[in-house]
PDB file of C-alpha atoms in Angstrom:
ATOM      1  CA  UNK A   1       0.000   0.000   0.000  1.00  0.00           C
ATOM      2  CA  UNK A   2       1.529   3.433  -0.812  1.00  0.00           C
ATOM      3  CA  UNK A   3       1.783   5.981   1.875  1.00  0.00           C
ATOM      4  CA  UNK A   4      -0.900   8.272   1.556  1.00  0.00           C
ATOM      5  CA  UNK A   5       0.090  12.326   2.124  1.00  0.00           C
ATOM      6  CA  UNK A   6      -1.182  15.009   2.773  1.00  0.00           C
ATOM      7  CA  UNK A   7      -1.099  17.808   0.772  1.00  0.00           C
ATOM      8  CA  UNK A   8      -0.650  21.217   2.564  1.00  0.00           C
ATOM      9  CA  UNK A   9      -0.684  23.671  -0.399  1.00  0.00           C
ATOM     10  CA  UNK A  10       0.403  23.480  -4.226  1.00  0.00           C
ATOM     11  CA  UNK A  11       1.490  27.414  -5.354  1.00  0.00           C
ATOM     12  CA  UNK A  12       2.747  28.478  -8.589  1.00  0.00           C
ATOM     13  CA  UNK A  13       6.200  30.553  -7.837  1.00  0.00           C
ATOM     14  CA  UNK A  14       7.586  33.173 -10.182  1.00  0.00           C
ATOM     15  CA  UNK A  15       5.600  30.899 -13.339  1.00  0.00           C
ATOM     16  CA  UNK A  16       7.419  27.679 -11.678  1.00  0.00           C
ATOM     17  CA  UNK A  17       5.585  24.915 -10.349  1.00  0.00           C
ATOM     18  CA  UNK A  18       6.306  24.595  -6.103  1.00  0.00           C
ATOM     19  CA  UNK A  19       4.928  21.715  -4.682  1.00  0.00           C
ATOM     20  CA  UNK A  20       4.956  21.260  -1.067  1.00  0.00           C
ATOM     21  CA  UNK A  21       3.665  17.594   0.425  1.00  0.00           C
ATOM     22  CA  UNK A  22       3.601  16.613   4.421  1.00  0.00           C
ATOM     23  CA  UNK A  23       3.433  13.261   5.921  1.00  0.00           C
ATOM     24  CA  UNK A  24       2.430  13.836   9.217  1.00  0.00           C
ATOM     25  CA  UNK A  25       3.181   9.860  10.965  1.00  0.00           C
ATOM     26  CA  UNK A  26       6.630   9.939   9.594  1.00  0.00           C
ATOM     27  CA  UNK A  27       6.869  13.863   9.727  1.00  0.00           C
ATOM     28  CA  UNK A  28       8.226  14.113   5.921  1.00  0.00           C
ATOM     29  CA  UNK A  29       7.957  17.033   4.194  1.00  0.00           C
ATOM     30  CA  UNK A  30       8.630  18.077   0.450  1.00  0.00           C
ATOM     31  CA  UNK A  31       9.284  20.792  -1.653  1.00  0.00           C
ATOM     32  CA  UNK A  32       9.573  20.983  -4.970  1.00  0.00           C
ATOM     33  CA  UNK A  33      10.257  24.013  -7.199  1.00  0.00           C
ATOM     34  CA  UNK A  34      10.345  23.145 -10.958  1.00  0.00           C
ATOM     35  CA  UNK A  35      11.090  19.598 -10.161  1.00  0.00           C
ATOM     36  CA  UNK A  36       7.956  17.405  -8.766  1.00  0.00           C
ATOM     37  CA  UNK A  37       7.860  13.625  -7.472  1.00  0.00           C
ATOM     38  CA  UNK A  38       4.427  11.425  -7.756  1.00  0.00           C
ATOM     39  CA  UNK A  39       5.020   9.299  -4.488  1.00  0.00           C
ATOM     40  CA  UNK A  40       8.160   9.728  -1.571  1.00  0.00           C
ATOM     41  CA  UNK A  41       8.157   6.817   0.566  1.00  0.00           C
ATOM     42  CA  UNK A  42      10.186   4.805   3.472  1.00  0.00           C
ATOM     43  CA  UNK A  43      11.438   1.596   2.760  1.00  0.00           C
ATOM     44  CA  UNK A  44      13.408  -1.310   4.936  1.00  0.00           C
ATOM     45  CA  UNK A  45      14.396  -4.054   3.127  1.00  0.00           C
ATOM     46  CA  UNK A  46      11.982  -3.275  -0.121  1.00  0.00           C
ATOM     47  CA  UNK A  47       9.118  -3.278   2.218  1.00  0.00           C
ATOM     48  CA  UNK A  48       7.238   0.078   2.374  1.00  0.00           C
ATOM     49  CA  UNK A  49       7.134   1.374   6.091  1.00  0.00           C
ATOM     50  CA  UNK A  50       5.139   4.673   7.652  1.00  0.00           C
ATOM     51  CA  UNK A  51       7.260   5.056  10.168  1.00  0.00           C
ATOM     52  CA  UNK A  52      10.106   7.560  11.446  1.00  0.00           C
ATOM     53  CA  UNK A  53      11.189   5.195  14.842  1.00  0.00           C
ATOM     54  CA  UNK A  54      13.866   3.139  13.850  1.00  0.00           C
ATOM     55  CA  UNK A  55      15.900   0.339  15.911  1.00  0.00           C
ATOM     56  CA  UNK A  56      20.036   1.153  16.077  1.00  0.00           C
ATOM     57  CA  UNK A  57      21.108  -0.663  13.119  1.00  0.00           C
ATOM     58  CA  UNK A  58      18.354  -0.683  10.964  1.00  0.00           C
ATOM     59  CA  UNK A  59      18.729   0.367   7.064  1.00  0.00           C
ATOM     60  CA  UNK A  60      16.288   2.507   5.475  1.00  0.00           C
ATOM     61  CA  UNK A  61      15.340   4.121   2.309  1.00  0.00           C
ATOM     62  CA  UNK A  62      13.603   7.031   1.081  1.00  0.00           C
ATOM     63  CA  UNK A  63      12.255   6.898  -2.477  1.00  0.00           C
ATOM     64  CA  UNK A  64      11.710   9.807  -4.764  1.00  0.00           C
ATOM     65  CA  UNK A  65       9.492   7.339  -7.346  1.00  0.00           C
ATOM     66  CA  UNK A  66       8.705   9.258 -10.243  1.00  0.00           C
ATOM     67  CA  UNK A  67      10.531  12.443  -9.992  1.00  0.00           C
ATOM     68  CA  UNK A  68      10.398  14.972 -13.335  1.00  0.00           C
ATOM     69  CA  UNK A  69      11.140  18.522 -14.552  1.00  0.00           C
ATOM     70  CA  UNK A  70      14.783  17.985 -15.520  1.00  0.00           C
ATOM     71  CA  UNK A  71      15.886  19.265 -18.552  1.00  0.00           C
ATOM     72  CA  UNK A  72      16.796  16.793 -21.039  1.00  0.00           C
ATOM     73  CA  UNK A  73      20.159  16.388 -23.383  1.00  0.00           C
ATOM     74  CA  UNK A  74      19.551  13.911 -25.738  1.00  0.00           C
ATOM     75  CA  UNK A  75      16.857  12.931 -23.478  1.00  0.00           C
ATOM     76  CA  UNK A  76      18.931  11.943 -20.915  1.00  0.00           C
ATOM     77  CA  UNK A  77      18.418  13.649 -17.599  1.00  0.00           C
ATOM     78  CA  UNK A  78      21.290  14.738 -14.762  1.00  0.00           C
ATOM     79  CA  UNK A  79      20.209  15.035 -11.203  1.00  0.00           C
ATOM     80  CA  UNK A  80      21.942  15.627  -8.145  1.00  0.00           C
ATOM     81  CA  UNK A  81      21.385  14.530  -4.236  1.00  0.00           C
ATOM     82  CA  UNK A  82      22.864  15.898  -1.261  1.00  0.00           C
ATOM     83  CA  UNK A  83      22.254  14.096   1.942  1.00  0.00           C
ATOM     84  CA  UNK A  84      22.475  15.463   5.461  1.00  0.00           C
ATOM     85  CA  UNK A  85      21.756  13.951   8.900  1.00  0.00           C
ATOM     86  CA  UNK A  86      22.085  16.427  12.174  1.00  0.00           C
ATOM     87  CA  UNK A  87      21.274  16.337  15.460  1.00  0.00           C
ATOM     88  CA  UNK A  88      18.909  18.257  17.801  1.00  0.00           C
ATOM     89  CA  UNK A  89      21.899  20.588  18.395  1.00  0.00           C
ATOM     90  CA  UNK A  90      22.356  21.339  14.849  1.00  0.00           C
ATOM     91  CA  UNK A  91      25.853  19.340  14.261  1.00  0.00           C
ATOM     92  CA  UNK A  92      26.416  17.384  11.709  1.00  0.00           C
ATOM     93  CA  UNK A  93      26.373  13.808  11.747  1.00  0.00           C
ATOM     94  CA  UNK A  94      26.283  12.868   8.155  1.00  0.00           C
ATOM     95  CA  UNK A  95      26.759  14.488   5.140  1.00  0.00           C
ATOM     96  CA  UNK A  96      27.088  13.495   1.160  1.00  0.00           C
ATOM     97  CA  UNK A  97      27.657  16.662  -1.133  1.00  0.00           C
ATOM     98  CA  UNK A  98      25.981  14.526  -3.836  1.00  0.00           C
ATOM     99  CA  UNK A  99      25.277  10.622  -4.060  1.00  0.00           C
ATOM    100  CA  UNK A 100      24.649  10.657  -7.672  1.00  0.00           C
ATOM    101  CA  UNK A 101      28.226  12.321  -8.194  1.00  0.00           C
ATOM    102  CA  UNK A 102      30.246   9.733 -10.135  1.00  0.00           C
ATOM    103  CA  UNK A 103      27.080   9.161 -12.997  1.00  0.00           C
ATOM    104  CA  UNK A 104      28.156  11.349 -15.739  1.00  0.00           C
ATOM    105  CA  UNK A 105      26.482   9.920 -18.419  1.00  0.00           C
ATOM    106  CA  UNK A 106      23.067  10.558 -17.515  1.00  0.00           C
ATOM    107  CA  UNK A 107      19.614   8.733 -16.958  1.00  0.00           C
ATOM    108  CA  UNK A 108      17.375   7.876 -19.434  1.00  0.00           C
ATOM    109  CA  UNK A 109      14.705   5.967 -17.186  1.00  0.00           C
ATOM    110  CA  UNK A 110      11.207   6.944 -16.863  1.00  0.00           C
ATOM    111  CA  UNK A 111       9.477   7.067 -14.504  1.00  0.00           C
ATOM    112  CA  UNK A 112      12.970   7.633 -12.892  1.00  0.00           C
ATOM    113  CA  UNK A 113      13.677   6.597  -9.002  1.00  0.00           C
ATOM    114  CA  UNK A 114      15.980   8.308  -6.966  1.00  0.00           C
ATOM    115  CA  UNK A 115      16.702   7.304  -3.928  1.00  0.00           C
ATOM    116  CA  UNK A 116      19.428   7.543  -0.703  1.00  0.00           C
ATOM    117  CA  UNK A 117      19.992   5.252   2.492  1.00  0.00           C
ATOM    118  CA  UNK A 118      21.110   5.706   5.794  1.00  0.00           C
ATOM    119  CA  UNK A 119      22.239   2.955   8.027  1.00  0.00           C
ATOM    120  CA  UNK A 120      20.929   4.005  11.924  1.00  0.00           C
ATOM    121  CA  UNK A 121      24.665   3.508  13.058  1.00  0.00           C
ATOM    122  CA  UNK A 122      27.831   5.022  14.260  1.00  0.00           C
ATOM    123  CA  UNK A 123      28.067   7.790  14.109  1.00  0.00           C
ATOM    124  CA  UNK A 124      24.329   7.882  14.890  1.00  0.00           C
ATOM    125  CA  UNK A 125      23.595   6.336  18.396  1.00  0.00           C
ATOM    126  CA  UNK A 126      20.475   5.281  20.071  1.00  0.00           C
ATOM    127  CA  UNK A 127      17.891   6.931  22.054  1.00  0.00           C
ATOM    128  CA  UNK A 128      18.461  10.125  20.094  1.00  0.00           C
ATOM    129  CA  UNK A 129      16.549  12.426  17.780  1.00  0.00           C
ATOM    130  CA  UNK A 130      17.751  13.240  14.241  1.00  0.00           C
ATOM    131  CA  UNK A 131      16.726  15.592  11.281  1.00  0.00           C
ATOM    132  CA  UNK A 132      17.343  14.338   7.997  1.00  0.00           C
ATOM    133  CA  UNK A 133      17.616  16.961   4.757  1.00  0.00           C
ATOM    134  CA  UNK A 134      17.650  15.669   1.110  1.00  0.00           C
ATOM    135  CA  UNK A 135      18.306  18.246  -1.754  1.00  0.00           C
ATOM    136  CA  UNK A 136      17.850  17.128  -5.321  1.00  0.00           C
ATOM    137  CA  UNK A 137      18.634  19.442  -8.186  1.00  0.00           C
ATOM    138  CA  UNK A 138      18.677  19.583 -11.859  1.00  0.00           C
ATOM    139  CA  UNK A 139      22.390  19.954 -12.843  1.00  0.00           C
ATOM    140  CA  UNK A 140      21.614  20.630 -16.163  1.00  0.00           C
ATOM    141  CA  UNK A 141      18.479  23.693 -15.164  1.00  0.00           C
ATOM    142  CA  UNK A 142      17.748  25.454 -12.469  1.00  0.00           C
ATOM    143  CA  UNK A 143      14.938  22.685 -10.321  1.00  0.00           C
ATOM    144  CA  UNK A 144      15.202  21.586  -6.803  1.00  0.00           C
ATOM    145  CA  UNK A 145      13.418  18.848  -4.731  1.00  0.00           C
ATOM    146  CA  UNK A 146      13.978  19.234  -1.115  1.00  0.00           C
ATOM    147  CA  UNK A 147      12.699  16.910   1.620  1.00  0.00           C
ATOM    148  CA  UNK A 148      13.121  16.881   5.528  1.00  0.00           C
ATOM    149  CA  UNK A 149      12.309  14.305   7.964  1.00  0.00           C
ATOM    150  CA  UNK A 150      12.394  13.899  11.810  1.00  0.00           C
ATOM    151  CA  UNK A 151      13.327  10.519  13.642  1.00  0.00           C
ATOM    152  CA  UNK A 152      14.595   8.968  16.346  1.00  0.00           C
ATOM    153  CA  UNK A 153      16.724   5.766  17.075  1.00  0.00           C
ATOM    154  CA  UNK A 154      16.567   3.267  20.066  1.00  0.00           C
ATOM    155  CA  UNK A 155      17.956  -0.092  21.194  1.00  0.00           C
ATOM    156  CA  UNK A 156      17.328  -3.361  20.500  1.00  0.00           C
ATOM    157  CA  UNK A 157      14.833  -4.487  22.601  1.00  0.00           C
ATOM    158  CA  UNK A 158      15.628  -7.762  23.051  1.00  0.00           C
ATOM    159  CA  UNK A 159      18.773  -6.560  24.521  1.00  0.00           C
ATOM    160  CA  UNK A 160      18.053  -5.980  28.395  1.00  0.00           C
ATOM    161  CA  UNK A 161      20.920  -3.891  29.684  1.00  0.00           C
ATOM    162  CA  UNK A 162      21.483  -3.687  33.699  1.00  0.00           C
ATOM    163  CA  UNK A 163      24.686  -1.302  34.554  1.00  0.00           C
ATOM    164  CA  UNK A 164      26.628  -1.044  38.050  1.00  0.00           C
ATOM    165  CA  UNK A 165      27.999   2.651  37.162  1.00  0.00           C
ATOM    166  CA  UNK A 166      29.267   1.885  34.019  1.00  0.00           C
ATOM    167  CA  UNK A 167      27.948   3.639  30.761  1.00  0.00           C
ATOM    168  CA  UNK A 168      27.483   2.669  27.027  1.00  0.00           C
ATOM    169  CA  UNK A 169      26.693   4.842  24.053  1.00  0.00           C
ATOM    170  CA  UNK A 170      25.387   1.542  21.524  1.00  0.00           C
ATOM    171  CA  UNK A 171      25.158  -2.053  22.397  1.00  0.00           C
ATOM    172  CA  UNK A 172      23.863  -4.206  19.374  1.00  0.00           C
ATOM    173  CA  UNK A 173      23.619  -7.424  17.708  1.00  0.00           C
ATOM    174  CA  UNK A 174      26.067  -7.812  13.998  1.00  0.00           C
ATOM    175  CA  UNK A 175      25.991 -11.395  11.944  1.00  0.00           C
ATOM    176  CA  UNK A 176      29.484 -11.915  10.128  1.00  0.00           C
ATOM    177  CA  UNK A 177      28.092 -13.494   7.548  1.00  0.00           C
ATOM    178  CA  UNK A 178      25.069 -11.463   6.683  1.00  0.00           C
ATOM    179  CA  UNK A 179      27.746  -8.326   7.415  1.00  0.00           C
ATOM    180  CA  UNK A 180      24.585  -6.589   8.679  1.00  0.00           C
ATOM    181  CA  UNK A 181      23.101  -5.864  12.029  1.00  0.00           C
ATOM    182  CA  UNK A 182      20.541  -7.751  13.433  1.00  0.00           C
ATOM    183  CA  UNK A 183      17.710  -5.600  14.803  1.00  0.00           C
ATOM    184  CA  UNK A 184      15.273  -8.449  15.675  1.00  0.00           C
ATOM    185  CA  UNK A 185      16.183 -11.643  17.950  1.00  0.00           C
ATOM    186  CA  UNK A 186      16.474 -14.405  15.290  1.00  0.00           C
ATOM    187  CA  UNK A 187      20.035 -15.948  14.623  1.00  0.00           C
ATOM    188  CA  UNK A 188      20.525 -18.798  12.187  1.00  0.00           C
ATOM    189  CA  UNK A 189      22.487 -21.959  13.138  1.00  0.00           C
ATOM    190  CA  UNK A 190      26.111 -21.737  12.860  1.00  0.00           C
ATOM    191  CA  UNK A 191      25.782 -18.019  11.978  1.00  0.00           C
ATOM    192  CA  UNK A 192      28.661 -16.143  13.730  1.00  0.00           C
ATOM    193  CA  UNK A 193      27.334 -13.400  15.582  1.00  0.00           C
ATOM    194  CA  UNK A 194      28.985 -10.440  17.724  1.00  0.00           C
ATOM    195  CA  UNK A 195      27.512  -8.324  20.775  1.00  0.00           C
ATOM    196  CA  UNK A 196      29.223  -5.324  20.105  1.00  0.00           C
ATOM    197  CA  UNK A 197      29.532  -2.513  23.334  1.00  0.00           C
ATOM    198  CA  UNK A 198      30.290   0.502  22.110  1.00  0.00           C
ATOM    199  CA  UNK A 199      31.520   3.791  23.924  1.00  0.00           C
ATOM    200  CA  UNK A 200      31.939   1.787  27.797  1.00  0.00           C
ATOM    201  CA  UNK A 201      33.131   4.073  30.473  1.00  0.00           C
ATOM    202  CA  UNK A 202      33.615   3.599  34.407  1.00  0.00           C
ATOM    203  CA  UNK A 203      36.297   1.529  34.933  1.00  0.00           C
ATOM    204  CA  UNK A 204      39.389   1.941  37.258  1.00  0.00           C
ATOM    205  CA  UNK A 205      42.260   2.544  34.836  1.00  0.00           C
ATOM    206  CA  UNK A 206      46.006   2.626  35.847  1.00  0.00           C
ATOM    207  CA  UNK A 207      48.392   4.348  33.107  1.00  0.00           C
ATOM    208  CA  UNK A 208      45.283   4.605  31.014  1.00  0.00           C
ATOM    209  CA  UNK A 209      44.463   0.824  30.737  1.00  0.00           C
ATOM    210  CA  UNK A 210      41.707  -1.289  32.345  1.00  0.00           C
ATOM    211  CA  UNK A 211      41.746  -4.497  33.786  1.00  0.00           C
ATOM    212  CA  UNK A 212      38.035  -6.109  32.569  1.00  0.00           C
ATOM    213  CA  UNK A 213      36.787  -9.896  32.854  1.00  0.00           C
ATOM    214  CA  UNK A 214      34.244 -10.890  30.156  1.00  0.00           C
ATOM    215  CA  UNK A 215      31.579 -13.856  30.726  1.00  0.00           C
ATOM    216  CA  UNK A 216      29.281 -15.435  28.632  1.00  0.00           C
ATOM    217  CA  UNK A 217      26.910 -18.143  29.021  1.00  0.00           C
ATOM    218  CA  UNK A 218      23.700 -19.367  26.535  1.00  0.00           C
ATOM    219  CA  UNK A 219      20.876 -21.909  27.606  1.00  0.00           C
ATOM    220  CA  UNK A 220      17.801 -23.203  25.729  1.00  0.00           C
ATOM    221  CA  UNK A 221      14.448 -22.942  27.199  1.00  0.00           C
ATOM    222  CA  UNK A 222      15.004 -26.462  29.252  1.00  0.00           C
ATOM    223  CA  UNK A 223      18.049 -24.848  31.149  1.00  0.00           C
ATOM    224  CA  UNK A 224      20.495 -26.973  28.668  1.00  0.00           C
ATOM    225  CA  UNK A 225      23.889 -25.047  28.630  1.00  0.00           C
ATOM    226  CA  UNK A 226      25.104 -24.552  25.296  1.00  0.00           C
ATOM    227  CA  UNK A 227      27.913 -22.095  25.805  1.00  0.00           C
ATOM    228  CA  UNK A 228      29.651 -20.884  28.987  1.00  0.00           C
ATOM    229  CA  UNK A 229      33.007 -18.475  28.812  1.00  0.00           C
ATOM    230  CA  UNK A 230      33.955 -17.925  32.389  1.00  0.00           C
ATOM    231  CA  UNK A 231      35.997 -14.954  31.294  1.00  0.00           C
ATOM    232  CA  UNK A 232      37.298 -14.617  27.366  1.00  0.00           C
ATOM    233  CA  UNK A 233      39.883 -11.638  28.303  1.00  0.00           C
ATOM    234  CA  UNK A 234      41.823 -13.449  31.429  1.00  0.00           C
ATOM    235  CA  UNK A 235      44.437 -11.156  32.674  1.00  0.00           C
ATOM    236  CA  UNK A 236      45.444  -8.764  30.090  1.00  0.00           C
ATOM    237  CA  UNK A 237      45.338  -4.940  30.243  1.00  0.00           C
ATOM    238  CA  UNK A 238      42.969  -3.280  28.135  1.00  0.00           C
ATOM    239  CA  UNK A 239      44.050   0.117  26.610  1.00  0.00           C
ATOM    240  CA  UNK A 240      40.770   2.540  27.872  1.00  0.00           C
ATOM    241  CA  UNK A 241      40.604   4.109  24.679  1.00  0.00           C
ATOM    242  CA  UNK A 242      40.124   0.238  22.750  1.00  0.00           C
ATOM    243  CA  UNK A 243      37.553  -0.221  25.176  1.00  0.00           C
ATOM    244  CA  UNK A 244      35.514   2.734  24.290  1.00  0.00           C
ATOM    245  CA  UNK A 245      35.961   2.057  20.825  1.00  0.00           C
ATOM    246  CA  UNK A 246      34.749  -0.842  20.729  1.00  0.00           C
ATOM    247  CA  UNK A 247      34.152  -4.675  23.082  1.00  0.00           C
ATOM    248  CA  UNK A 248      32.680  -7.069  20.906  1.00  0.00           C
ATOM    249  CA  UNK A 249      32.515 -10.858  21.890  1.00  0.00           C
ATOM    250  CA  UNK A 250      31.724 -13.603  19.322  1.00  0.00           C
ATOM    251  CA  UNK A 251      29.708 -17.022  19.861  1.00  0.00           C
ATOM    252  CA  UNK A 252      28.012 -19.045  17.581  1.00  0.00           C
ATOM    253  CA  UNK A 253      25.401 -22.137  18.152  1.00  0.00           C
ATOM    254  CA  UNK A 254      26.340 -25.694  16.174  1.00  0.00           C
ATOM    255  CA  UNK A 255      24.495 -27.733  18.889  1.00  0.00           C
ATOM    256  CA  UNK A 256      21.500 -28.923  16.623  1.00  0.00           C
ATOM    257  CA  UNK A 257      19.371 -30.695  20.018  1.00  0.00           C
ATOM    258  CA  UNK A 258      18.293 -27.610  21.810  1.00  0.00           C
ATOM    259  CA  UNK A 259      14.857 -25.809  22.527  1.00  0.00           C
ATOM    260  CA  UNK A 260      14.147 -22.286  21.421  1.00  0.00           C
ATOM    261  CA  UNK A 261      14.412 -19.463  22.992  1.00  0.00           C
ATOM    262  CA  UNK A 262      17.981 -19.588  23.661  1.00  0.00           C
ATOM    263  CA  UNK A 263      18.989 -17.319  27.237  1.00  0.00           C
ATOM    264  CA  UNK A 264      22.631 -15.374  26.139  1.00  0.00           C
ATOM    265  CA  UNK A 265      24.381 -13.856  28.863  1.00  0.00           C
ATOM    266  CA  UNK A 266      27.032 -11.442  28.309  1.00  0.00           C
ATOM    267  CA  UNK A 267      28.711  -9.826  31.485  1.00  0.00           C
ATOM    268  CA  UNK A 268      31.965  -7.422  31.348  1.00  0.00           C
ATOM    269  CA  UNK A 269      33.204  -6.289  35.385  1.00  0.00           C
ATOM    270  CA  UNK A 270      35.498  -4.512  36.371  1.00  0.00           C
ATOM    271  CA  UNK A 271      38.682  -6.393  38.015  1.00  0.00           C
ATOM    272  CA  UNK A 272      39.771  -3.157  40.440  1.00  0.00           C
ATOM    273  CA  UNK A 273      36.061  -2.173  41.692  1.00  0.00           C
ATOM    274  CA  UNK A 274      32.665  -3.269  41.402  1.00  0.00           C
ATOM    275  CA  UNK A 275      32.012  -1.584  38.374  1.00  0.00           C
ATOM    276  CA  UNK A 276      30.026  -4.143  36.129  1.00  0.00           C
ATOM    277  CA  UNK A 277      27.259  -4.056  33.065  1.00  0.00           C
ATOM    278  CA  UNK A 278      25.008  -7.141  32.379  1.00  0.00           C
ATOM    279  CA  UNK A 279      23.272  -7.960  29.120  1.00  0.00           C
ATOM    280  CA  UNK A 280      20.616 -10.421  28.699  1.00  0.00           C
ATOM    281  CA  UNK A 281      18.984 -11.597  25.111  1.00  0.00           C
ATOM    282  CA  UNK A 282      16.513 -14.311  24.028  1.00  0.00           C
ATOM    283  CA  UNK A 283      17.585 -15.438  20.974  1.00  0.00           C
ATOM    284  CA  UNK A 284      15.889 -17.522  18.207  1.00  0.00           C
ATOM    285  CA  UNK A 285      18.048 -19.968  16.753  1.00  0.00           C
ATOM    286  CA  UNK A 286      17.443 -21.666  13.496  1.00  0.00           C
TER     287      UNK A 286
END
């Protein structure tokens, strides 16, 4: 089903068509002058979505399906696409000068779909509002197509964090194989899959290093273990700034006799202090 928009006003500016278009459950709004688009929509994984929430990892497009106006050479048309992504503060976070930059040669597609993507990752982070601007021109006239949306990212929530003074900008799910994120709770068997911390702080350091333990243990719904790690770091020193960057330990499931959902346990402490974060995930293994 297409996403159905409301139109706020349509204007004719200095003899140039303006169109203006808002979509008020995804908060997307257009503006075209001299260029127009039939249908702007949100899609994850070819699937149309009206939706501006989106889970840290997720990858989303918005469609510009049949955008025209451009003048034509040899009936082929040239357009341009600047992306930007900013936060609430105004910084940016993203930014593409133009997406379409290395097609010289033209289009000669009609109806013609542009389009541009944004993974909901590093540098974005979760539970954290964003403001998206898209500027298409003509590079062969003088037409523009602008759009802006708000959204906002948030964790996983299969992922059930509890934290003994240590903080975390992004903890998330990543399959090796797939070399995606995974944004839901279902694993396949044999996959190799990473729970990556990113950004951990509050740990005793000495000469700017860290002394961390790292656990992990997985049962099946009967309480059959499946994989315990009593600590996968043992006594080495962690540089601090490695450990902000980036923890990510790796497990994988091969035993075929077990009973969905599978309990994963992932514990880092600190070895000087208390200082510990837990994570907790039901996974579904097939």
């Amino acid at each position: 089903m297409k996403i159905k928009t409301l139109i706020i006003s349509l204007a004719l500016c200095s003899l140039v068509a303006c169109e203006f278009k808002k979509n008020i459950t995804t908060s997307l709004t257009t503006k075209g002058n001299g260029l127009s688009c039939k249908d702007i929509y949100l899609t994850i994984d070819n699937k149309q979505i009206n939706r501006n929430t989106f889970v840290y990892g997720e990858k989303f497009n918005l469609n510009f399906d049949n955008i025209n106006g451009f003048n034509k050479e040899n009936n082929y048309v040239f357009p341009g696409l600047k992306l930007l992504v900013s936060n609430q503060k105004g910084d940016t976070i993203m930014y593409n000068s133009d997406l379409y930059a290395n097609t010289v040669s033209g289009y000669n597609i009609s109806p013609l779909l542009l389009k541009t993507s944004i993974t909901v990752a590093n540098p974005i982070n979760s539970n954290n509002n964003y403001i998206m601007h898209i500027n298409i021109w003509d590079k062969k006239g003088e037409g523009t197509y602008n759009a802006k949306m708000d959204f906002n990212v948030i964790p996983n929530k299969h992922i059930k964090v509890k934290s003994n003074t240590i903080s975390y900008k992004n903890i998330y799910l990543f399959s090796e194989e797939k070399e995606q994120f995974i944004t839901n709770n279902k694993v396949k068997l044999n996959e190799n899959i990473y729970l990556l911390f990113e950004g951990l702080e509050g740990f005793k350091t000495d000469n700017r290093e860290a002394l961390i333990g790292l656990s992990v243990i997985a049962k099946d719904s009967k309480g059959k273990i499946l994989l315990t790690e009593k600590d996968l770091i043992g006594n080495v020193a962690m540089k601090t700034v490695e450990l902000n960057n980036q923890v990510a330990p790796f497990f994988k499931f091969s035993d075929t006799t077990y009973t969905n959902p599978i309990t994963c346990e992932v514990t880092i402490w600190d070895k000087r202090s208390s200082a510990n974060i837990k994570t907790t995930l039901n996974l579904e293994v097939n």
